[in-house]
Coordinates of C-alpha atoms and ligand atoms in Angstrom, one line a residue:
M1 CA 146.9 43.0 108.5
V2 CA 143.9 40.8 109.3
S3 CA 143.7 39.6 105.6
L4 CA 147.4 38.8 105.6
V5 CA 147.0 36.7 108.7
G6 CA 144.0 35.0 107.0
I7 CA 145.9 34.2 103.9
L8 CA 149.0 32.9 105.7
S9 CA 146.9 30.6 107.9
K10 CA 145.1 29.2 104.8
V11 CA 148.5 28.6 103.1
F12 CA 149.7 26.9 106.3
F13 CA 146.5 24.8 106.5
L14 CA 146.9 23.8 102.8
N15 CA 150.6 23.0 103.3
S16 CA 150.0 20.7 106.1
H17 CA 147.4 18.9 104.0
M18 CA 149.9 18.6 101.1
Q19 CA 152.5 17.2 103.4
I20 CA 150.2 14.5 104.6
V21 CA 149.4 13.6 100.9
L22 CA 153.1 13.7 100.0
Q23 CA 153.9 11.5 102.9
S24 CA 151.3 8.9 101.9
L25 CA 152.5 9.2 98.3
A26 CA 156.1 8.5 99.3
T27 CA 155.2 5.5 101.4
N28 CA 152.6 4.0 98.9
S29 CA 154.0 5.4 95.6
S30 CA 153.2 2.3 93.5
K31 CA 149.5 2.5 94.4
Y32 CA 149.1 5.9 92.9
R33 CA 151.0 5.3 89.7
C34 CA 148.1 4.8 87.2
G35 CA 149.0 5.0 83.6
K36 CA 150.5 8.4 82.6
F37 CA 149.1 10.2 85.7
T38 CA 152.4 10.5 87.6
V39 CA 153.0 11.9 91.1
G40 CA 154.5 15.1 89.6
K41 CA 151.3 15.8 87.6
F42 CA 149.2 15.1 90.6
L43 CA 151.2 17.5 92.7
S44 CA 150.9 20.2 90.0
L45 CA 147.1 19.7 90.0
L46 CA 147.0 20.0 93.7
M47 CA 149.0 23.3 93.7
V48 CA 146.7 24.8 91.0
S49 CA 143.6 23.9 93.0
G50 CA 145.3 25.3 96.2
L51 CA 145.9 28.6 94.4
L52 CA 142.3 28.7 93.1
Y53 CA 141.0 28.0 96.6
L54 CA 143.0 31.0 97.9
F55 CA 141.8 33.2 95.1
L56 CA 138.2 32.4 95.7
H57 CA 138.3 32.5 99.5
K58 CA 140.3 35.6 100.2
S59 CA 139.7 37.1 103.7
P60 CA 137.7 40.2 104.1
E61 CA 139.8 43.4 104.3
G62 CA 139.3 43.8 108.1
L63 CA 136.9 43.2 110.9
V64 CA 135.3 46.6 110.8
P65 CA 134.4 48.5 107.6
D66 CA 136.1 51.8 107.3
E67 CA 132.9 53.7 107.4
L68 CA 132.0 52.3 110.8
L69 CA 135.2 53.6 112.2
G70 CA 134.4 57.1 111.0
K71 CA 136.7 56.8 107.9
E72 CA 134.7 58.0 105.0
V73 CA 134.9 55.7 102.1
N74 CA 134.5 57.4 98.8
N75 CA 133.3 54.5 96.7
N76 CA 133.1 56.7 93.5
N77 CA 136.9 57.1 93.5
V78 CA 137.7 53.5 94.2
R79 CA 138.2 51.4 91.1
R80 CA 138.4 47.7 91.8
A81 CA 140.1 45.2 89.5
P82 CA 137.6 42.6 88.0
N83 CA 137.6 39.6 90.2
I84 CA 136.7 36.1 89.3
R85 CA 134.6 35.9 92.5
T86 CA 132.4 38.5 91.0
F87 CA 131.2 36.0 88.4
W88 CA 131.0 33.1 90.7
R89 CA 129.5 34.4 93.8
K90 CA 126.2 36.1 94.6
P91 CA 126.6 39.6 96.1
P92 CA 126.6 39.5 99.9
R93 CA 123.4 40.5 101.7
L94 CA 124.3 43.8 103.4
P95 CA 122.6 45.1 106.6
P96 CA 120.3 48.1 106.2
R97 CA 122.3 51.4 106.1
L98 CA 122.0 53.2 109.4
P99 CA 122.9 56.8 110.4
P100 CA 126.3 57.0 112.2
N101 CA 124.8 57.1 115.7
E102 CA 122.7 54.0 115.1
I103 CA 125.7 52.2 113.6
Y104 CA 127.6 52.7 116.8
K105 CA 124.7 51.6 119.0
N106 CA 124.0 48.5 117.0
N107 CA 127.4 47.3 116.0
S108 CA 128.6 44.8 118.5
L109 CA 132.1 44.8 116.9
L110 CA 132.4 48.4 118.1
Q111 CA 131.4 47.5 121.7
Q112 CA 134.9 46.3 122.5
S113 CA 135.3 43.9 125.3
P114 CA 136.5 45.3 128.7
S115 CA 139.9 43.8 128.2
E116 CA 140.3 45.6 124.8
W117 CA 139.6 49.0 126.6
T118 CA 141.9 48.1 129.4
S119 CA 144.7 47.4 126.9
R120 CA 143.9 50.7 125.1
Q121 CA 144.1 52.5 128.4
K122 CA 147.5 50.9 129.0
K123 CA 148.7 52.3 125.7
V124 CA 147.7 55.8 126.9
K125 CA 149.6 55.2 130.1
E126 CA 152.6 54.2 128.0
A127 CA 152.2 57.4 126.0
F128 CA 152.2 59.4 129.2
E129 CA 155.4 57.7 130.4
Y130 CA 156.9 58.3 127.0
A131 CA 156.0 62.0 127.1
W132 CA 157.4 62.2 130.6
S133 CA 160.7 60.4 129.6
G134 CA 161.3 63.0 126.9
Y135 CA 160.7 65.8 129.3
R136 CA 162.8 64.3 132.1
N137 CA 165.7 63.5 129.9
Y138 CA 166.0 66.9 128.2
A139 CA 164.0 69.5 130.1
M140 CA 163.6 68.5 133.8
G141 CA 162.9 71.6 135.8
Y142 CA 161.9 73.7 132.8
D143 CA 158.3 74.6 132.1
E144 CA 158.1 72.7 128.8
L145 CA 160.0 70.3 126.6
M146 CA 161.3 71.2 123.1
P147 CA 161.3 67.6 121.9
L148 CA 163.1 68.2 118.6
S149 CA 165.9 70.4 119.9
H150 CA 166.2 68.4 123.1
R151 CA 166.0 71.2 125.6
G152 CA 163.6 73.0 127.9
T153 CA 161.9 76.3 127.7
D154 CA 160.3 78.5 130.4
G155 CA 157.3 80.1 128.8
L156 CA 155.2 80.0 132.0
G157 CA 157.4 81.7 134.5
G158 CA 159.8 78.9 135.4
L159 CA 158.0 76.9 138.0
G160 CA 158.5 73.5 136.3
A161 CA 155.0 73.6 135.0
T162 CA 155.1 70.2 133.2
I163 CA 156.1 68.5 136.5
V164 CA 153.2 70.0 138.5
D165 CA 150.7 69.6 135.6
S166 CA 151.7 65.9 135.3
L167 CA 151.7 64.8 139.0
D168 CA 148.0 64.0 139.5
T169 CA 147.9 62.3 136.0
A170 CA 150.7 60.0 137.2
I171 CA 148.9 59.3 140.4
I172 CA 145.6 58.4 138.6
M173 CA 147.4 56.2 136.1
G174 CA 149.6 54.4 138.7
A175 CA 152.7 55.6 137.0
D176 CA 154.7 55.2 140.2
D177 CA 158.1 56.2 138.9
V178 CA 156.7 59.5 137.5
V179 CA 155.0 60.1 140.8
S180 CA 158.3 59.7 142.6
E181 CA 160.3 61.8 140.3
A182 CA 157.7 64.6 140.1
S183 CA 157.0 64.8 143.8
R184 CA 160.7 64.7 144.7
W185 CA 161.4 67.6 142.3
I186 CA 158.4 69.6 143.8
E187 CA 159.6 68.9 147.4
E188 CA 163.1 69.9 146.7
N189 CA 162.7 72.8 144.3
L190 CA 159.3 74.4 144.0
M191 CA 159.3 76.6 147.1
K192 CA 162.7 78.0 146.2
R193 CA 161.5 78.7 142.6
I194 CA 158.4 80.5 143.8
S195 CA 160.5 82.8 146.0
E196 CA 163.0 83.6 143.2
K197 CA 161.1 83.7 140.0
G198 CA 159.7 86.8 138.4
Q199 CA 156.6 87.4 136.4
V200 CA 153.8 84.8 136.1
N201 CA 150.3 85.0 134.7
L202 CA 147.7 84.7 137.4
F203 CA 145.4 82.4 135.4
E204 CA 148.0 80.0 134.0
T205 CA 149.7 79.6 137.3
T206 CA 146.5 79.1 139.1
I207 CA 145.0 76.5 136.8
R208 CA 148.2 74.6 136.1
V209 CA 150.4 74.9 139.1
L210 CA 148.1 75.6 142.0
G211 CA 145.4 73.3 140.6
G212 CA 148.0 70.6 140.0
L213 CA 149.3 70.9 143.5
L214 CA 145.9 70.8 145.1
S215 CA 144.6 67.9 143.1
A216 CA 147.7 65.9 144.0
Y217 CA 147.2 66.9 147.6
H218 CA 143.7 65.6 147.6
L219 CA 144.4 62.4 145.7
S220 CA 147.3 61.7 148.1
G221 CA 144.9 61.8 151.0
G222 CA 145.7 65.3 152.3
D223 CA 142.1 66.1 153.1
H224 CA 141.3 62.6 154.3
A225 CA 138.6 62.2 151.6
G226 CA 140.6 61.2 148.6
S227 CA 140.6 57.5 149.0
V228 CA 136.8 57.3 149.7
D229 CA 135.5 58.5 146.4
S230 CA 138.3 58.6 143.8
G231 CA 138.4 54.9 142.9
I232 CA 142.2 55.1 142.6
P233 CA 143.7 51.9 144.0
A234 CA 145.3 52.4 147.4
S235 CA 148.4 50.5 146.2
Y236 CA 149.2 53.4 143.8
K237 CA 152.1 55.7 144.8
M238 CA 151.0 59.0 146.2
A239 CA 152.8 62.3 147.0
N240 CA 153.5 63.9 150.3
P241 CA 150.3 65.9 151.0
E242 CA 151.7 68.2 153.8
R243 CA 154.4 69.5 151.6
L244 CA 152.0 70.1 148.7
L245 CA 149.7 72.1 150.9
E246 CA 152.6 74.2 152.2
V247 CA 153.8 75.0 148.7
S248 CA 150.2 75.7 147.6
K249 CA 149.7 78.2 150.4
D250 CA 153.0 80.0 149.6
L251 CA 152.1 80.3 146.0
A252 CA 148.5 81.3 146.5
D253 CA 149.6 84.0 149.0
R254 CA 151.7 85.6 146.3
L255 CA 149.0 85.2 143.7
L256 CA 146.5 86.9 146.0
L257 CA 148.4 90.1 145.3
A258 CA 146.7 90.2 141.9
F259 CA 143.4 90.5 143.6
T260 CA 144.3 92.8 146.5
S261 CA 146.3 95.2 144.3
S262 CA 143.4 95.8 142.0
P263 CA 141.1 98.8 142.5
T264 CA 138.1 96.6 141.6
A265 CA 137.0 93.0 142.1
I266 CA 138.7 92.1 138.8
P267 CA 142.3 90.9 139.5
L268 CA 145.3 92.2 137.6
S269 CA 146.7 89.7 135.1
D270 CA 150.3 89.2 136.3
V271 CA 152.2 88.7 139.5
I272 CA 156.0 89.2 140.2
L273 CA 156.5 86.3 142.5
R274 CA 159.7 87.2 144.2
D275 CA 158.7 90.9 144.7
R276 CA 155.1 90.0 145.8
T277 CA 153.7 92.6 143.5
A278 CA 151.1 92.5 140.7
H279 CA 150.4 94.5 137.6
A280 CA 148.0 94.7 134.7
A281 CA 148.8 93.5 131.2
P282 CA 150.5 96.1 128.9
D283 CA 147.1 97.1 127.5
G284 CA 145.6 97.3 130.9
L285 CA 143.1 94.6 130.2
S286 CA 142.5 91.1 131.6
S287 CA 140.8 88.3 129.6
T288 CA 137.3 87.6 130.9
S289 CA 138.1 83.9 131.0
E290 CA 141.3 84.4 133.0
A291 CA 139.7 86.6 135.7
S292 CA 136.8 84.2 136.1
T293 CA 138.7 80.9 136.1
L294 CA 140.4 80.9 139.5
Q295 CA 137.6 80.0 142.0
L296 CA 137.7 76.2 142.0
E297 CA 141.3 76.3 143.1
F298 CA 141.1 79.2 145.6
S299 CA 137.9 78.0 147.2
Y300 CA 139.3 74.5 147.7
L301 CA 142.4 75.9 149.2
S302 CA 140.3 77.9 151.7
R303 CA 138.5 74.7 152.6
V304 CA 141.6 72.6 153.3
S305 CA 143.7 75.4 154.8
G306 CA 140.9 76.8 157.0
D307 CA 141.8 80.3 155.8
P308 CA 138.8 82.0 154.1
K309 CA 140.8 84.7 152.3
Y310 CA 141.5 82.7 149.1
D311 CA 137.8 81.9 148.6
R312 CA 136.7 85.4 149.5
E313 CA 139.0 87.2 147.0
A314 CA 138.3 84.8 144.1
M315 CA 134.5 84.7 144.6
K316 CA 134.3 88.5 144.5
V317 CA 135.1 88.3 140.8
L318 CA 132.0 86.2 140.1
E319 CA 129.8 88.2 142.4
H320 CA 131.0 91.4 140.5
M321 CA 130.5 89.8 137.1
R322 CA 126.9 89.0 138.1
T323 CA 126.2 92.7 138.3
L324 CA 127.6 93.6 134.8
P325 CA 125.4 94.0 131.7
K326 CA 125.5 91.1 129.3
V327 CA 124.1 90.0 125.9
E328 CA 121.6 87.3 126.7
G329 CA 124.1 86.0 129.3
L330 CA 127.1 86.3 127.0
V331 CA 130.0 88.5 127.8
P332 CA 132.8 90.3 125.9
I333 CA 136.2 88.6 126.0
Y334 CA 138.0 91.5 127.8
I335 CA 137.5 93.2 131.1
N336 CA 139.3 96.2 132.6
P337 CA 140.5 95.7 136.2
S338 CA 140.7 99.5 136.6
S339 CA 137.1 100.2 135.9
G340 CA 135.7 96.7 136.6
Q341 CA 133.8 96.9 133.2
F342 CA 133.9 94.7 130.2
S343 CA 135.9 96.1 127.3
G344 CA 134.8 96.0 123.7
E345 CA 132.0 93.8 122.3
N346 CA 133.8 90.7 121.0
I347 CA 131.8 87.7 122.1
R348 CA 133.1 84.2 121.7
L349 CA 133.4 80.9 123.5
G350 CA 136.9 80.3 122.2
S351 CA 140.1 81.9 123.5
R352 CA 139.7 84.5 126.3
G353 CA 136.0 83.6 126.7
D354 CA 135.8 79.8 127.1
S355 CA 136.3 79.0 130.8
Y356 CA 134.1 81.9 132.0
Y357 CA 131.2 79.7 131.0
E358 CA 132.8 76.5 132.3
Y359 CA 133.4 77.9 135.8
L360 CA 129.9 79.4 136.2
L361 CA 128.8 75.8 136.2
K362 CA 131.7 74.1 137.9
V363 CA 132.0 76.4 140.8
W364 CA 128.3 75.9 141.4
I365 CA 128.8 72.1 141.2
Q366 CA 131.8 72.2 143.5
Q367 CA 130.1 73.7 146.5
E368 CA 127.2 71.3 146.7
E369 CA 126.2 72.7 150.1
N370 CA 125.5 76.2 148.6
R371 CA 123.9 75.2 145.3
D372 CA 120.4 76.2 146.4
S373 CA 121.4 79.2 148.4
S374 CA 124.4 81.6 148.1
L375 CA 125.6 80.1 144.8
K376 CA 122.3 79.7 143.0
Y377 CA 123.1 82.8 141.0
L378 CA 125.9 81.0 139.2
F379 CA 123.7 78.3 137.8
E380 CA 121.2 81.0 136.7
M381 CA 124.1 82.8 135.0
Y382 CA 125.2 79.6 133.3
T383 CA 121.6 78.8 132.2
E384 CA 121.0 82.2 130.8
A385 CA 124.4 82.1 129.0
M386 CA 123.6 78.7 127.4
R387 CA 120.3 80.1 126.2
G388 CA 122.2 83.0 124.7
V389 CA 124.6 80.5 123.0
K390 CA 121.7 78.6 121.4
H391 CA 120.0 81.8 120.3
L392 CA 122.9 83.8 119.0
L393 CA 125.8 81.6 118.3
V394 CA 124.7 78.1 117.3
R395 CA 124.3 77.5 113.6
K396 CA 124.3 74.6 111.1
T397 CA 126.5 74.2 108.1
V398 CA 125.6 73.5 104.6
P399 CA 125.4 71.0 103.0
N400 CA 125.6 68.5 105.9
E401 CA 124.1 70.3 108.9
L402 CA 127.0 70.1 111.3
V403 CA 126.2 72.1 114.4
F404 CA 128.8 74.6 115.5
V405 CA 129.2 77.7 117.8
G406 CA 130.3 80.8 115.9
E407 CA 131.3 84.3 117.2
L408 CA 130.0 87.8 117.4
P409 CA 133.2 89.9 117.0
F410 CA 131.3 93.2 116.9
G411 CA 128.6 92.3 119.5
R412 CA 125.0 91.4 118.9
N413 CA 124.4 94.0 116.3
G414 CA 127.5 93.1 114.2
D415 CA 127.9 90.3 111.7
F416 CA 128.0 86.6 112.8
S417 CA 131.4 84.9 112.1
P418 CA 131.2 81.2 111.4
K419 CA 134.6 80.6 113.1
M420 CA 135.1 78.1 115.9
D421 CA 138.3 77.7 117.9
H422 CA 139.2 74.1 118.9
L423 CA 139.0 75.6 122.4
V424 CA 135.2 75.7 122.0
C425 CA 135.2 71.9 122.1
F426 CA 135.2 72.1 125.9
L427 CA 131.5 73.1 125.6
P428 CA 130.0 69.6 124.8
G429 CA 131.4 68.3 128.0
T430 CA 130.2 71.3 130.0
L431 CA 126.7 71.2 128.5
A432 CA 126.4 67.4 129.3
L433 CA 127.6 68.0 132.9
G434 CA 125.2 70.9 133.3
A435 CA 122.3 68.7 132.1
T436 CA 122.8 65.7 134.5
K437 CA 125.1 67.2 137.1
G438 CA 127.5 64.4 136.6
I439 CA 125.2 61.3 136.9
T440 CA 124.4 59.1 133.9
K441 CA 121.6 60.2 131.5
K442 CA 119.9 56.8 132.3
K443 CA 119.9 57.4 136.0
A444 CA 118.8 61.0 135.5
L445 CA 115.9 59.9 133.3
E446 CA 114.9 57.1 135.7
N447 CA 114.7 59.6 138.5
N448 CA 112.9 62.2 136.5
L449 CA 115.7 64.7 137.0
L450 CA 116.0 66.1 133.5
T451 CA 114.0 69.2 132.4
D452 CA 113.2 69.7 128.7
E453 CA 116.0 72.3 128.7
D454 CA 118.5 69.7 130.1
I455 CA 117.5 67.3 127.3
E456 CA 117.9 70.0 124.7
N457 CA 121.4 70.9 126.1
L458 CA 122.4 67.3 126.1
Q459 CA 121.4 67.0 122.5
L460 CA 123.4 70.1 121.7
A461 CA 126.3 68.6 123.5
E462 CA 126.2 65.5 121.4
D463 CA 125.8 67.4 118.1
L464 CA 128.8 69.7 119.0
A465 CA 130.9 66.8 120.0
K466 CA 130.3 65.3 116.5
T467 CA 131.4 68.5 114.9
C468 CA 134.5 68.6 117.1
V469 CA 135.6 65.1 116.1
E470 CA 134.9 65.8 112.4
M471 CA 137.4 68.7 112.7
Y472 CA 139.9 65.8 113.3
F473 CA 138.6 63.3 110.8
V474 CA 138.4 65.8 108.0
T475 CA 142.2 66.4 107.9
S476 CA 144.8 64.1 106.4
T477 CA 146.6 63.6 109.7
G478 CA 143.3 62.9 111.6
L479 CA 144.2 65.8 114.0
A480 CA 142.2 69.0 114.4
P481 CA 143.4 72.4 113.4
E482 CA 143.5 75.2 116.0
I483 CA 140.6 77.0 114.3
A484 CA 138.0 76.0 111.8
Y485 CA 135.5 78.0 109.7
F486 CA 132.2 76.6 108.7
H487 CA 130.3 76.9 105.5
I488 CA 126.9 78.5 106.2
E489 CA 124.1 79.6 103.8
G490 CA 125.3 82.7 102.0
N491 CA 128.8 82.6 103.4
Q492 CA 131.5 80.2 102.3
E493 CA 134.6 81.9 103.9
G494 CA 136.9 80.3 101.3
G495 CA 136.9 76.6 100.5
P496 CA 138.9 73.5 100.8
D497 CA 142.3 73.8 99.2
G498 CA 144.0 70.4 99.7
G499 CA 145.2 68.4 102.6
Y500 CA 141.9 66.9 103.4
K501 CA 141.1 63.3 103.6
S502 CA 138.2 62.0 101.5
N503 CA 135.5 63.0 104.0
K504 CA 131.8 63.8 103.8
Y505 CA 132.4 67.2 105.5
V506 CA 135.1 68.7 103.3
N507 CA 132.6 71.3 102.1
D508 CA 131.3 72.1 105.5
I509 CA 134.6 72.7 107.3
I510 CA 137.1 75.2 106.0
I511 CA 140.6 75.3 107.4
K512 CA 142.6 78.5 106.6
P513 CA 146.4 78.3 106.1
L514 CA 147.2 80.2 109.3
D515 CA 144.9 78.1 111.4
R516 CA 146.3 74.6 110.7
H517 CA 148.5 74.0 113.7
N518 CA 147.7 71.6 116.5
L519 CA 149.0 72.2 120.0
L520 CA 148.1 68.7 121.4
R521 CA 145.0 70.3 123.0
P522 CA 142.6 68.4 125.2
E523 CA 139.1 70.0 124.7
T524 CA 137.7 67.4 122.3
V525 CA 138.8 64.3 124.2
E526 CA 137.7 66.1 127.4
S527 CA 134.2 66.3 126.0
L528 CA 134.3 62.7 124.8
F529 CA 135.2 61.6 128.3
V530 CA 132.3 63.5 129.9
L531 CA 129.9 62.4 127.2
H532 CA 130.9 58.8 127.5
R533 CA 130.4 58.9 131.2
I534 CA 127.0 60.5 130.9
T535 CA 125.5 58.9 127.9
E536 CA 127.4 55.6 128.1
D537 CA 127.4 55.6 124.3
P538 CA 130.5 53.6 123.0
K539 CA 131.0 55.8 120.0
Y540 CA 132.7 58.4 122.1
R541 CA 135.4 55.9 123.1
E542 CA 135.9 54.8 119.5
W543 CA 136.3 58.4 118.5
G544 CA 138.8 59.0 121.3
W545 CA 140.7 55.9 120.3
Q546 CA 141.0 57.2 116.7
I547 CA 142.3 60.6 118.0
F548 CA 144.8 58.9 120.3
Q549 CA 146.1 56.8 117.4
A550 CA 146.5 60.0 115.2
F551 CA 148.5 61.6 118.1
E552 CA 150.7 58.5 118.3
K553 CA 151.2 58.4 114.5
H554 CA 152.0 62.1 113.9
T555 CA 153.2 63.7 117.1
K556 CA 155.4 61.2 118.8
V557 CA 159.1 62.1 118.6
D558 CA 161.7 59.2 118.4
S559 CA 163.9 60.6 121.1
G560 CA 161.1 61.0 123.6
G561 CA 158.1 63.2 124.0
Y562 CA 155.4 64.5 121.6
S563 CA 155.4 67.6 119.5
S564 CA 152.9 70.2 118.5
L565 CA 152.4 70.4 114.7
D566 CA 152.5 73.3 112.2
D567 CA 150.0 71.9 109.7
V568 CA 147.5 69.1 110.3
T569 CA 146.6 69.1 106.6
S570 CA 149.9 68.1 105.2
L571 CA 151.7 64.7 105.3
P572 CA 154.0 64.3 106.9
P573 CA 153.1 67.3 109.1
H574 CA 155.8 69.7 110.0
R575 CA 156.6 69.6 113.8
R576 CA 156.7 72.6 116.0
D577 CA 159.2 71.6 118.7
K578 CA 157.0 72.1 121.7
M579 CA 155.3 69.8 124.1
E580 CA 152.6 71.8 126.0
T581 CA 152.1 70.9 129.6
F582 CA 148.5 70.2 129.1
F583 CA 149.2 67.2 126.9
L584 CA 150.3 65.4 130.1
G585 CA 148.0 67.3 132.4
E586 CA 144.8 67.0 130.3
T587 CA 144.9 65.3 127.0
L588 CA 146.4 62.0 128.1
K589 CA 144.5 62.1 131.4
Y590 CA 141.1 62.5 129.7
L591 CA 142.0 59.7 127.2
Y592 CA 143.0 57.4 130.0
L593 CA 139.8 58.1 131.9
L594 CA 137.8 57.7 128.7
F595 CA 139.0 54.1 128.4
D596 CA 138.6 53.4 132.1
E597 CA 136.3 50.5 133.0
S598 CA 135.7 51.5 136.6
N599 CA 134.3 55.0 136.9
T600 CA 137.4 56.4 138.5
L601 CA 136.8 60.0 139.7
P602 CA 133.0 59.9 139.3
L603 CA 131.6 63.1 137.9
D604 CA 129.1 63.6 140.6
K605 CA 131.8 63.6 143.2
Y606 CA 134.6 65.3 141.4
V607 CA 134.9 68.5 139.4
F608 CA 137.8 68.9 137.0
N609 CA 139.4 72.3 136.9
T610 CA 139.9 73.8 133.5
E611 CA 143.4 72.2 133.4
A612 CA 141.9 68.7 134.2
H613 CA 142.9 68.7 137.8
P614 CA 140.2 66.9 139.7
L615 CA 139.0 68.4 143.0
P616 CA 136.3 66.9 145.2
V617 CA 132.8 68.2 145.3
M618 CA 132.5 69.9 148.7
R619 CA 129.6 68.8 150.7
S620 CA 128.4 69.6 154.2
V621 CA 128.6 66.7 156.7
E622 CA 124.8 66.4 156.4
Q623 CA 124.8 66.1 152.6
A624 CA 127.7 63.6 152.7
S625 CA 125.8 61.3 155.2
H626 CA 122.6 61.5 153.1
S627 CA 124.3 60.2 149.9
V628 CA 125.9 57.2 151.6
Ligands
DMJ1 C1 144.5 74.7 129.0 O1 145.5 75.5 129.6 C2 143.2 74.9 129.7 O2 142.4 73.9 129.3 C3 142.6 76.2 129.3 O3 141.3 76.3 129.9 C4 142.5 76.4 127.9 N1 143.7 76.2 127.2 C5 144.5 75.0 127.6 C6 144.3 73.8 126.8 O4 144.0 73.9 125.5

């Protein structure tokens, strides 16, 4: 595009010069008729020299070379036609070749001006409004949109999950119409739905619905602290906080049955809302991550409602988990609410394990007043677990040394599996947050706040984030598969079999046929957002922008909304007919905040629940006055 514009402007420039010459020829024609050299011949000569000029001064292909944008250029495969310039011009003097990180630091072209980021942020807001319009037009009141078949589906119990998951994103973005529509629906329908609906999953309903309601309550000024720290302009539309709190309490009272009906501290996995009863999953087991990812929401509700029961029940889970045997801080992915013990030996940071580790840190961060006292054990559990991750799960690929987190499906004495779910890509953000506790790396270093272990964890966060983005850049759509395998010494786990872009890491990352779907998940952009806030390195924004563009190109549906994909390695990718609630609740919110120029929702004052709903860090009055 840039080169086309360049050529056109040159043609235009040449034409205007020719017109001037023609005009003067027309007015002074006799002066220029010398012997046989007529006006016609002169014009032909002029045209030939014009064409020659264009040929010799063709614009460069673009402002930024592909390789600087993360697109690998395979020079071996590119055969260029011989060009007359090759004979005429000296080869350009190239800058020294730098490793990717240095390229990003040093390239001023990549440090886009603030207005460029603001315009990119606006595009994310437009994408959010587009996603919402598809949902509103075809699925309003359902949990999720099926964007291809133009209808809704209730996979999460029928509480209008997309609406509640979207509300705080709309508030943060200043998408006022969405705020009005979503809050009106919640005010008019949600209480009734809660009293009439059947089975819901405790974890999903807590992180998406309760978390969404409470975050919107806070941002709307419900606890009288939102406007102080959030950085959201006061002119943006808010919801009615009293109503949100009322609905939150009603929902949480029913969800509490999962805790109080269990014989142990581990809650049952499902609740029948209308009956106010709870039961275990058919196999009797709860996921470890599900049981341990409820505390940010329940503790905040206790704080704002003044009723300690929510916090008490939810915190019992973590206090109990503290007492259970672990493998260097790592835990199996199932737990039995009947016995209160872990079940099996499968250890991973992907599905069913992930947010256990996330909440150890975030619950500790949330209750600032208790960090050095009653909740100190949580940071110790987190620290021990991260040491376990580094010792037992982190490996490097061959040939290019990508750092990844694998699994121990049969415990510490079983074989290591070089498999990593996309879900694991929450970990770079969590590690970075754990290192600086939400302030910038620069500030933490200036104030001597980082231990050697913090610096090591921050480095691991950066290395893992790179691997997560390469899971996107290695495919032909530029979108990551749900699961990747990695090539390690002595274990190749299959090999690339098509569908990859020309990319340096094709031999390092293996994508198996059944793992090639993309559900519009947020984890990588979540980590890019946190890493950008903490390191202030512009490469994280550039990576996020590339991922956003790939979502725009391959998942946007003409009639409204965005769709999950079946296969990220095929072009065009087959679509799955589902827009997950977390695309609006998390993915687009994190992208919007990644491109934000003004530190909205600062990470030392806010903690994002695992569904990206920001809740305030809770401080005692004394702590709050110290930090002012
Ligand atoms: C979300 O519901 C949450 O982020 C959860 O912790 C993991 N899975 C999805 C997004 O991928």
